[in-house]
Tab-separated table of C-alpha atoms in Angstrom:
chain	number	residue	atom	x	y	z
X	619	MET	CA	-101.154	2.373	65.978
X	620	THR	CA	-98.833	5.337	66.505
X	621	GLU	CA	-96.693	5.763	69.573
X	622	GLN	CA	-98.849	8.739	70.530
X	623	GLN	CA	-101.865	6.395	70.779
X	624	VAL	CA	-100.199	4.022	73.277
X	625	ARG	CA	-101.668	5.256	76.547
X	626	TRP	CA	-100.351	4.810	80.050
X	627	THR	CA	-102.720	4.241	82.909
X	628	ALA	CA	-103.276	6.913	85.550
X	629	GLU	CA	-101.501	4.675	88.092
X	630	GLN	CA	-98.432	4.467	85.861
X	631	VAL	CA	-98.379	8.250	85.480
X	632	LEU	CA	-98.741	8.881	89.214
X	633	ALA	CA	-95.911	6.407	89.881
X	634	LEU	CA	-93.598	9.067	88.401
X	635	ALA	CA	-94.468	11.564	91.154
X	636	PRO	CA	-91.519	12.442	93.424
X	637	ASP	CA	-93.720	12.561	96.548
X	638	ASP	CA	-97.307	12.358	97.802
X	639	ALA	CA	-97.839	16.130	97.579
X	640	SER	CA	-96.906	16.133	93.887
X	641	ARG	CA	-99.123	13.115	93.304
X	642	LYS	CA	-102.138	14.894	94.796
X	643	ALA	CA	-101.396	18.209	93.043
X	644	GLY	CA	-100.885	16.463	89.720
X	645	GLY	CA	-104.179	14.652	90.167
X	646	ARG	CA	-105.960	17.982	90.644
X	647	LEU	CA	-104.425	19.268	87.399
X	648	GLY	CA	-105.360	16.140	85.459
X	649	GLY	CA	-108.544	17.676	84.041
X	650	ALA	CA	-109.029	19.891	81.013
X	651	GLY	CA	-110.061	22.948	83.096
X	652	PRO	CA	-106.719	24.769	83.631
X	653	TRP	CA	-105.210	23.744	80.274
X	654	SER	CA	-105.066	25.373	76.839
X	655	GLN	CA	-103.096	24.806	73.608
X	656	ILE	CA	-103.010	21.088	74.439
X	657	GLY	CA	-101.465	18.927	71.730
X	658	GLY	CA	-99.253	16.004	70.895
X	659	SER	CA	-97.153	14.486	68.131
X	660	ALA	CA	-97.060	11.090	66.497
X	661	SER	CA	-93.395	10.778	67.519
X	662	GLY	CA	-94.333	10.714	71.184
X	663	SER	CA	-94.579	14.102	72.893
X	664	VAL	CA	-97.333	16.187	74.508
X	665	TRP	CA	-97.537	19.840	75.438
X	666	GLY	CA	-99.889	22.402	76.914
X	667	LEU	CA	-100.301	25.706	78.729
X	668	CYS	CA	-101.497	25.470	82.341
X	669	LYS	CA	-103.058	28.488	84.034
X	670	GLY	CA	-101.459	29.219	87.391
X	671	SER	CA	-101.786	31.948	89.991
X	672	GLY	CA	-100.050	34.521	87.759
X	673	SER	CA	-101.093	36.076	84.479
X	674	THR	CA	-98.669	33.987	82.374
X	675	PRO	CA	-99.565	30.295	81.908
X	676	TYR	CA	-96.900	27.695	82.556
X	677	ARG	CA	-95.463	26.087	79.429
X	678	THR	CA	-95.265	22.319	79.910
X	679	VAL	CA	-93.930	19.729	77.464
X	680	VAL	CA	-93.213	16.015	77.944
X	681	ASP	CA	-91.118	13.755	75.725
X	682	LEU	CA	-92.783	10.361	76.245
X	683	ALA	CA	-89.780	8.426	74.963
X	684	GLY	CA	-87.795	9.526	78.033
X	685	PRO	CA	-89.938	10.273	79.748
X	686	ALA	CA	-88.395	13.753	79.985
X	687	TYR	CA	-90.056	16.964	81.134
X	688	LYS	CA	-89.781	20.718	80.628
X	689	CYS	CA	-91.909	23.291	82.461
X	690	SER	CA	-91.574	27.032	82.986
X	691	CYS	CA	-92.889	26.826	86.557
X	692	PRO	CA	-90.423	27.478	89.429
X	693	SER	CA	-90.851	24.054	91.016
X	694	ARG	CA	-87.713	22.086	91.805
X	695	LYS	CA	-89.573	18.798	91.818
X	696	PHE	CA	-89.095	16.481	88.888
X	697	PRO	CA	-91.521	15.902	87.298
X	698	CYS	CA	-93.517	18.903	88.517
X	699	LYS	CA	-97.266	18.823	89.153
X	700	HIS	CA	-97.956	20.404	85.753
X	701	ALA	CA	-96.115	17.623	83.907
X	702	LEU	CA	-98.024	15.030	85.934
X	703	GLY	CA	-101.340	16.765	85.217
X	704	LEU	CA	-100.581	16.927	81.498
X	705	LEU	CA	-99.683	13.219	81.444
X	706	LEU	CA	-102.894	12.354	83.302
X	707	LEU	CA	-104.868	14.332	80.747
X	708	TRP	CA	-103.059	12.496	77.933
X	709	SER	CA	-103.602	9.104	79.577
X	710	ALA	CA	-107.328	9.823	79.665
X	711	GLU	CA	-107.165	10.593	75.913
X	712	GLY	CA	-107.675	14.298	76.537
X	713	VAL	CA	-105.052	15.155	73.907
X	714	GLY	CA	-106.384	15.309	70.382
X	715	GLU	CA	-104.958	14.166	67.064
X	716	PRO	CA	-101.191	14.571	66.481
X	717	GLY	CA	-100.234	18.052	65.319
X	718	GLU	CA	-97.401	20.554	65.037
X	719	ALA	CA	-95.815	21.690	68.300
X	720	PRO	CA	-95.759	25.401	69.184
X	721	GLU	CA	-92.388	27.103	68.912
X	722	TRP	CA	-91.585	26.929	72.658
X	723	ALA	CA	-92.203	23.175	72.734
X	724	ALA	CA	-90.658	22.437	69.341
X	725	GLN	CA	-87.405	24.167	70.312
X	726	TRP	CA	-86.911	22.002	73.397
X	727	LEU	CA	-87.830	18.809	71.540
X	728	ALA	CA	-85.427	19.704	68.716
X	729	GLU	CA	-82.609	20.321	71.220
X	730	ARG	CA	-83.211	16.890	72.744
X	731	ALA	CA	-83.192	15.236	69.327
X	732	ALA	CA	-79.992	17.031	68.303
X	733	LYS	CA	-78.260	16.052	71.528
X	734	ALA	CA	-79.224	12.393	71.070
X	735	ALA	CA	-77.922	12.403	67.479
X	736	ARG	CA	-74.693	14.263	68.243
X	737	PRO	CA	-71.625	11.987	67.944
X	738	ALA	CA	-69.322	11.743	70.927
X	739	ALA	CA	-66.613	14.366	70.869
X	740	ALA	CA	-63.161	13.068	70.113
X	741	GLY	CA	-61.058	13.261	73.258
X	742	ARG	CA	-57.362	13.936	73.569
X	743	PRO	CA	-54.988	10.983	73.543
X	744	ALA	CA	-54.723	9.565	77.013
X	745	ASP	CA	-51.523	9.990	78.947
X	746	GLU	CA	-51.159	6.281	79.622
X	747	GLU	CA	-48.177	6.677	81.924
X	748	GLY	CA	-49.951	9.386	83.929
X	749	VAL	CA	-53.082	7.245	84.180
X	750	ARG	CA	-51.001	4.315	85.389
X	751	ARG	CA	-49.257	6.386	88.059
X	752	ARG	CA	-52.551	7.830	89.321
X	753	ALA	CA	-54.050	4.350	89.502
X	754	GLU	CA	-51.063	3.102	91.481
X	755	ARG	CA	-51.284	6.027	93.921
X	756	ARG	CA	-54.999	5.432	94.454
X	757	ALA	CA	-54.459	1.696	94.941
X	758	ALA	CA	-51.816	2.475	97.565
X	759	ARG	CA	-54.179	4.841	99.397
X	760	ILE	CA	-56.959	2.260	99.337
X	761	GLY	CA	-54.535	-0.383	100.607
X	762	ALA	CA	-53.606	1.846	103.551
X	763	GLY	CA	-57.288	2.466	104.262
X	764	VAL	CA	-58.053	-1.255	104.130
X	765	THR	CA	-55.258	-1.986	106.590
X	766	GLU	CA	-56.653	0.628	108.975
X	767	LEU	CA	-60.168	-0.774	108.594
X	768	GLU	CA	-58.938	-4.286	109.358
X	769	GLN	CA	-57.479	-2.972	112.615
X	770	ARG	CA	-60.814	-1.311	113.437
X	771	LEU	CA	-62.689	-4.580	112.883
X	772	ALA	CA	-60.133	-6.471	115.003
X	773	ASP	CA	-60.657	-3.961	117.834
X	774	LEU	CA	-64.427	-4.425	117.494
X	775	LEU	CA	-64.205	-8.191	117.962
X	776	ARG	CA	-61.576	-7.931	120.670
X	777	GLY	CA	-63.769	-5.580	122.712
X	778	GLY	CA	-66.976	-7.493	121.995
X	779	LEU	CA	-70.242	-6.309	120.462
X	780	ALA	CA	-72.125	-5.752	123.712
X	781	GLY	CA	-70.972	-2.166	124.136
X	782	GLN	CA	-71.856	-1.003	120.630
X	783	GLU	CA	-75.317	0.260	121.602
X	784	GLN	CA	-73.756	2.647	124.109
X	785	ALA	CA	-70.733	3.507	121.950
X	786	GLY	CA	-72.853	5.394	119.407
X	787	TYR	CA	-72.387	6.093	115.727
X	788	ALA	CA	-69.694	8.795	115.850
X	789	ALA	CA	-66.716	6.423	115.805
X	790	TRP	CA	-68.058	4.613	112.748
X	791	GLU	CA	-68.660	7.893	110.940
X	792	GLU	CA	-65.053	8.833	111.657
X	793	THR	CA	-63.907	5.497	110.205
X	794	ALA	CA	-66.096	6.057	107.149
X	795	ALA	CA	-64.551	9.491	106.655
X	796	ARG	CA	-61.114	7.858	106.734
X	797	MET	CA	-62.237	5.493	103.945
X	798	VAL	CA	-63.373	8.501	101.907
X	799	ASP	CA	-59.933	10.039	102.410
X	800	ALA	CA	-58.488	6.731	101.185
X	801	GLN	CA	-60.592	7.102	97.995
X	802	ALA	CA	-62.651	3.994	98.797
X	803	PRO	CA	-66.272	5.254	98.856
X	804	GLY	CA	-67.649	1.721	98.640
X	805	LEU	CA	-65.941	0.798	101.898
X	806	ALA	CA	-67.153	4.051	103.465
X	807	ALA	CA	-70.766	3.191	102.622
X	808	ARG	CA	-70.473	-0.279	104.133
X	809	VAL	CA	-68.859	1.137	107.283
X	810	ARG	CA	-71.748	3.587	107.711
X	811	GLU	CA	-74.260	0.758	107.324
X	812	LEU	CA	-72.342	-1.304	109.870
X	813	GLY	CA	-72.471	1.563	112.355
X	814	THR	CA	-76.267	1.853	112.138
X	815	ILE	CA	-76.962	-1.818	112.944
X	816	PRO	CA	-76.934	-1.512	116.800
X	817	SER	CA	-79.958	0.806	116.560
X	818	CYS	CA	-81.953	-1.547	114.319
X	819	GLY	CA	-83.790	-3.530	116.986
X	820	PRO	CA	-83.664	-7.104	118.302
X	821	GLY	CA	-81.117	-9.462	116.804
X	822	TRP	CA	-78.659	-6.704	115.924
X	823	PRO	CA	-75.513	-8.491	117.302
X	824	ALA	CA	-75.904	-11.360	114.811
X	825	ARG	CA	-76.504	-8.939	111.930
X	826	MET	CA	-73.521	-6.835	112.941
X	827	LEU	CA	-71.277	-9.880	113.073
X	828	GLU	CA	-72.474	-10.926	109.602
X	829	GLU	CA	-71.771	-7.506	108.109
X	830	ALA	CA	-68.390	-7.247	109.822
X	831	ALA	CA	-67.438	-10.635	108.345
X	832	LEU	CA	-68.462	-9.520	104.836
X	833	LEU	CA	-66.493	-6.310	105.246
X	834	HIS	CA	-63.448	-8.302	106.380
X	835	LEU	CA	-63.858	-10.570	103.332
X	836	LEU	CA	-63.901	-7.519	101.055
X	837	ASP	CA	-60.766	-6.154	102.727
X	838	ARG	CA	-58.906	-9.414	102.201
X	839	ALA	CA	-60.137	-9.637	98.618
X	840	TRP	CA	-58.762	-6.165	97.867
X	841	LEU	CA	-55.380	-6.999	99.364
X	842	GLY	CA	-55.199	-10.044	97.047
X	843	VAL	CA	-57.099	-8.613	94.068
X	844	ALA	CA	-54.245	-9.175	91.616
X	845	ALA	CA	-54.539	-12.961	92.023
X	846	LEU	CA	-58.341	-13.125	91.557
X	847	PRO	CA	-60.111	-14.150	88.331
X	848	GLU	CA	-60.887	-11.079	86.230
X	849	GLU	CA	-64.674	-11.125	86.753
X	850	LEU	CA	-64.326	-11.476	90.522
X	851	ALA	CA	-61.569	-8.844	90.571
X	852	ALA	CA	-63.892	-6.437	88.727
X	853	THR	CA	-66.568	-7.103	91.361
X	854	VAL	CA	-64.105	-6.393	94.201
X	855	ARG	CA	-62.996	-3.120	92.588
X	856	SER	CA	-66.615	-2.101	92.133
X	857	ARG	CA	-67.505	-2.950	95.741
X	858	VAL	CA	-64.543	-0.949	97.043
X	859	GLY	CA	-65.691	2.030	94.991
X	860	LEU	CA	-63.471	2.152	91.933
X	861	PRO	CA	-65.156	3.077	88.645
X	862	ALA	CA	-65.587	0.211	86.191
X	863	SER	CA	-62.729	-0.130	83.728
X	864	GLY	CA	-63.693	-0.708	80.115
X	865	GLU	CA	-67.153	-1.027	78.664
X	866	GLY	CA	-69.542	-3.826	79.421
X	867	GLU	CA	-71.871	-5.693	77.119
X	868	ALA	CA	-74.617	-3.709	75.379
X	869	VAL	CA	-77.944	-5.545	75.079
X	870	ARG	CA	-80.899	-4.316	73.037
X	871	ASP	CA	-84.213	-5.776	74.117
X	872	ARG	CA	-87.744	-4.907	75.128
X	873	TRP	CA	-87.291	-4.216	78.843
X	874	LEU	CA	-90.126	-4.668	81.332
X	875	VAL	CA	-89.976	-2.308	84.324
X	876	LEU	CA	-90.480	-4.706	87.234
X	877	ALA	CA	-90.019	-2.375	90.206
X	878	GLN	CA	-88.802	1.038	91.311
X	879	TYR	CA	-88.141	2.289	94.832
X	880	ASP	CA	-85.984	4.815	96.685
X	881	SER	CA	-83.741	4.496	99.714
X	882	VAL	CA	-81.895	7.187	101.675
X	883	SER	CA	-78.317	6.877	102.891
X	884	PRO	CA	-77.760	6.688	106.673
X	885	ASP	CA	-76.496	10.279	106.730
X	886	GLY	CA	-79.490	11.502	104.707
X	887	ARG	CA	-77.287	13.050	102.032
X	888	LEU	CA	-78.156	10.820	99.096
X	889	THR	CA	-81.316	9.256	97.713
X	890	THR	CA	-80.762	6.117	95.641
X	891	ARG	CA	-83.415	4.977	93.196
X	892	ARG	CA	-83.320	1.296	92.238
X	893	ILE	CA	-85.069	0.321	89.008
X	894	TRP	CA	-85.348	-3.362	88.132
X	895	LEU	CA	-85.694	-4.339	84.470
X	896	ARG	CA	-86.129	-7.676	82.727
X	897	GLY	CA	-85.506	-8.343	79.045
X	898	LEU	CA	-88.588	-9.912	77.518
X	899	GLY	CA	-86.549	-11.448	74.720
X	900	GLY	CA	-83.472	-12.693	76.545
X	901	GLY	CA	-84.837	-12.879	80.100
X	902	ARG	CA	-81.818	-11.052	81.528
X	903	PRO	CA	-82.340	-8.920	84.669
X	904	ALA	CA	-80.822	-5.458	84.960
X	905	LEU	CA	-80.493	-3.019	87.840
X	906	VAL	CA	-80.402	0.675	86.936
X	907	LEU	CA	-79.418	3.088	89.710
X	908	ASP	CA	-80.011	6.815	89.826
X	909	PHE	CA	-79.112	9.263	92.580
X	910	GLY	CA	-80.528	12.486	93.976
X	911	PRO	CA	-78.813	15.099	96.191
X	912	PRO	CA	-80.357	16.277	99.501
X	913	GLY	CA	-83.875	17.575	99.027
X	914	ARG	CA	-84.174	16.433	95.420
X	915	PRO	CA	-85.366	13.081	94.073
X	916	PRO	CA	-83.400	11.218	91.395
X	917	GLY	CA	-84.180	12.369	87.865
X	918	LEU	CA	-84.807	8.976	86.250
X	919	ALA	CA	-88.295	7.554	86.753
X	920	LEU	CA	-89.796	4.578	84.896
X	921	PRO	CA	-93.397	3.562	85.637
X	922	VAL	CA	-93.724	-0.032	86.811
X	923	GLY	CA	-95.397	-2.292	84.283
X	924	LEU	CA	-94.240	-0.457	81.161
X	925	VAL	CA	-92.091	-1.972	78.428
X	926	LEU	CA	-89.429	0.095	76.671
X	927	GLU	CA	-87.351	-0.948	73.714
X	928	ALA	CA	-83.860	0.226	74.540
X	929	GLU	CA	-80.195	-0.586	74.693
X	930	VAL	CA	-78.874	-1.418	78.151
X	931	ARG	CA	-75.141	-1.481	78.813
X	932	PHE	CA	-74.045	-3.763	81.648
X	933	ARG	CA	-71.144	-2.809	83.888
X	934	PRO	CA	-68.300	-5.239	84.607
X	935	GLY	CA	-68.630	-7.131	87.888
X	936	SER	CA	-71.606	-6.970	90.270
X	937	ALA	CA	-72.854	-10.405	89.172
X	938	GLY	CA	-73.814	-8.981	85.795
X	939	LEU	CA	-76.717	-6.942	87.226
X	940	ARG	CA	-75.676	-3.272	87.294
X	941	ALA	CA	-76.482	-1.521	84.047
X	942	ASP	CA	-76.972	1.888	82.466
X	943	LEU	CA	-79.974	2.721	80.340
X	944	GLY	CA	-78.896	3.832	76.869
X	945	GLU	CA	-80.685	4.802	73.687
X	946	ARG	CA	-84.418	4.195	73.542
X	947	PHE	CA	-85.972	3.257	70.243
X	948	ALA	CA	-89.688	3.662	70.930
X	949	ALA	CA	-92.073	5.156	73.441
X	950	ALA	CA	-92.791	3.014	76.492
X	951	ALA	CA	-96.007	0.963	76.368
X	952	PRO	CA	-97.916	-1.154	78.925
X	953	CYS	CA	-96.990	-4.836	79.096
X	954	ALA	CA	-99.754	-7.152	77.941
X	955	GLU	CA	-98.704	-10.248	79.869
X	956	VAL	CA	-97.663	-11.409	83.317
X	957	PRO	CA	-93.985	-12.461	83.580
X	958	ALA	CA	-93.392	-16.160	84.181
X	959	GLY	CA	-92.571	-17.077	87.774
X	960	VAL	CA	-90.524	-19.809	89.448
X	961	GLY	CA	-90.882	-21.723	92.696
X	962	THR	CA	-89.214	-20.894	95.999
X	963	GLY	CA	-86.546	-23.582	95.545
X	964	ALA	CA	-85.512	-22.230	92.145
X	965	ALA	CA	-85.382	-18.722	93.613
X	966	LEU	CA	-82.883	-19.819	96.259
X	967	GLU	CA	-80.810	-21.667	93.671
X	968	ALA	CA	-80.622	-18.519	91.521
X	969	TYR	CA	-79.451	-16.446	94.482
X	970	GLY	CA	-76.864	-19.080	95.431
X	971	ALA	CA	-75.466	-19.147	91.898
X	972	ALA	CA	-75.172	-15.348	91.903
X	973	LEU	CA	-73.248	-15.415	95.194
X	974	ARG	CA	-70.471	-17.374	93.499
X	975	GLU	CA	-69.866	-14.349	91.271
X	976	ASP	CA	-70.424	-11.691	93.949
X	977	PRO	CA	-70.142	-12.854	97.599
X	978	TRP	CA	-71.354	-9.391	98.781
X	979	LEU	CA	-74.596	-9.563	96.831
X	980	GLU	CA	-77.460	-8.926	99.235
X	981	SER	CA	-80.218	-10.203	96.972
X	982	TRP	CA	-81.097	-11.464	93.508
X	983	PRO	CA	-84.124	-10.399	91.425
X	984	VAL	CA	-86.706	-13.153	91.061
X	985	VAL	CA	-90.246	-13.407	89.721
X	986	LEU	CA	-91.912	-15.829	92.119
X	987	GLY	CA	-95.130	-17.631	91.429
X	988	PRO	CA	-97.652	-18.868	91.793
X	989	VAL	CA	-97.329	-18.275	95.537
X	990	ILE	CA	-99.689	-17.496	98.406
X	991	PRO	CA	-98.835	-14.840	101.056
X	992	ILE	CA	-99.388	-16.234	104.549
X	993	PRO	CA	-99.187	-14.171	107.773
X	994	GLY	CA	-98.199	-15.951	110.964
X	995	GLU	CA	-96.884	-15.519	114.493
X	996	LEU	CA	-93.287	-15.844	113.295
X	997	GLY	CA	-93.800	-13.441	110.398
X	998	TRP	CA	-94.993	-13.517	106.806
X	999	GLN	CA	-94.174	-16.199	104.276
X	1000	LEU	CA	-94.662	-16.721	100.556
X	1001	ALA	CA	-95.617	-20.365	100.063
X	1002	ASP	CA	-95.626	-22.301	96.811
X	1003	ALA	CA	-99.198	-22.787	95.631
X	1004	GLU	CA	-98.344	-26.412	94.930
X	1005	GLY	CA	-95.765	-27.817	97.329
X	1006	THR	CA	-94.564	-27.609	100.903
X	1007	SER	CA	-91.813	-24.961	100.764
X	1008	ALA	CA	-91.959	-21.243	101.498
X	1009	LEU	CA	-89.725	-18.191	101.818
X	1010	PRO	CA	-89.863	-15.823	104.813
X	1011	VAL	CA	-90.567	-12.136	104.203
X	1012	PRO	CA	-88.614	-9.481	106.163
X	1013	VAL	CA	-90.952	-6.907	107.688
X	1014	THR	CA	-88.564	-3.992	108.181
X	1015	GLY	CA	-87.007	-1.657	105.681
X	1016	THR	CA	-88.040	-0.192	102.341
X	1017	GLY	CA	-90.981	-0.889	100.102
X	1018	SER	CA	-93.180	-3.870	100.826
X	1019	ARG	CA	-91.051	-4.844	103.803
X	1020	SER	CA	-93.396	-2.539	105.706
X	1021	ARG	CA	-96.522	-4.226	107.032
X	1022	GLY	CA	-98.743	-2.010	104.884
X	1023	GLY	CA	-97.247	-3.449	101.712
X	1024	LEU	CA	-97.661	-7.001	102.980
X	1025	TRP	CA	-101.334	-6.490	103.759
X	1026	GLN	CA	-101.741	-4.940	100.320
X	1027	LEU	CA	-100.249	-8.112	98.851
X	1028	ALA	CA	-102.590	-10.237	100.951
X	1029	ALA	CA	-105.564	-8.192	99.734
X	1030	LEU	CA	-104.523	-8.718	96.111
X	1031	SER	CA	-104.163	-12.423	96.754
X	1032	GLY	CA	-107.468	-12.896	98.563
X	1033	GLY	CA	-106.048	-16.190	99.835
X	1034	GLY	CA	-105.255	-17.391	96.324
X	1035	PRO	CA	-102.075	-17.600	94.283
X	1036	VAL	CA	-100.377	-14.509	92.816
X	1037	THR	CA	-97.227	-13.758	90.861
X	1038	VAL	CA	-94.730	-11.595	92.761
X	1039	PHE	CA	-91.501	-9.894	91.778
X	1040	GLY	CA	-88.968	-9.118	94.473
X	1041	GLU	CA	-85.482	-9.531	95.863
X	1042	CYS	CA	-84.424	-12.949	97.172
X	1043	GLY	CA	-81.608	-12.774	99.709
X	1044	HIS	CA	-80.143	-14.354	102.816
X	1045	ARG	CA	-82.928	-12.939	105.009
X	1046	GLY	CA	-85.757	-14.082	102.759
X	1047	PHE	CA	-87.816	-12.649	99.916
X	1048	THR	CA	-88.851	-8.994	99.716
X	1049	PRO	CA	-91.960	-8.490	97.501
X	1050	LEU	CA	-91.942	-5.329	95.397
X	1051	THR	CA	-94.565	-5.843	92.680
X	1052	ALA	CA	-97.486	-8.246	92.250
X	1053	TRP	CA	-99.852	-9.449	89.538
X	1054	GLN	CA	-103.292	-10.911	90.117
X	1055	PRO	CA	-104.253	-14.056	88.155
X	1056	GLY	CA	-105.544	-13.169	84.720
X	1057	SER	CA	-104.507	-9.494	84.882
X	1058	PRO	CA	-101.366	-8.084	83.214
X	1059	GLU	CA	-101.477	-4.922	85.351
X	1060	ALA	CA	-98.460	-4.637	87.631
X	1061	VAL	CA	-99.270	-3.433	91.165
X	1062	PRO	CA	-96.336	-1.780	93.024
X	1063	LEU	CA	-96.411	-2.665	96.723
X	1064	ALA	CA	-96.198	0.401	98.968
């Protein structure tokens, strides 16, 4: 079977859509009506001309190995509705036998292939002394920022938390800006999150105290970073906001896309896309992050439930989770099996072990199962199908932490056991993707 013959499902295609409007528009273009010169290649690409409102059809081509997209339409969305429609047509086997690409599609595909094959340009010899001096100056600026932040936290505790609801967010934004000036963007992000907690509903004082304590721990760790073990020191530098030094381990495997979801920064300036992967050969989890500026979604999108053979390079620190997606060696294909799950006790043990490497880790990726979702007066729980233990499910935030996603999970379960992937943390387990018994199809939870 050629790569061109490995079809995605319509759900996997629509999971690439940047928003609901694109999803609906792409669905309308998923038929053969507006398309002409439709074709594909055995190496994994599809192309076509889509008739629009003007006299010139839009030229659309998709490299399935990316997936990557090129369209002559003026849309700023990525992928655009034409790329989604073309992929839907391909997924329904509306693209014929592999053939030769037209010149406009072949040129773009050739440019992508040449770029992937191009060796890295040789850089100039590094000015080691200059690099050292710049690093020292930045460390000194961060140290000054940390000292100022410690004073801010001391003032917070001295004055008490009760007045934070009335104090507003402006003072915390000012503190965050000071951390940016100190070249510590990681601290700035945590300060902004701390400032939003008083507006997050009941129980906010306890959450604010927890986050303030973790921020204080990070401050103290930075001030003593030279005495820390190297792995923990790398984690502290990463949490403060310094770029990783050196290259991490590169792992080639067949990676299952377990989940993908977006979150927006408190100031609305940045969209972060989190993509969870799991190596089918080695079992190692990986977290790939991508970012989008205001008004634009992140460029990287991987449909949940697909498997891609690729090299993943892990970054130092961050409990060995953060990784960058490297070279891909084959087109993505649907996974034919359900990932093996563990019980609730093993999930907590895995999170606890990860905290030893990264005390600021909010959660750890776990495939849980078989478990049964149970609603109750005190909130939702995921209970072991065989046993007496369960994990609570937060009901606020992103993804399935909304009640709609939880009821979707309950509907999939039908009162029976399911396999669930999610994030296990100190507030419980957040379901992100589920599998019904006997079905390998991954269902993202809205």
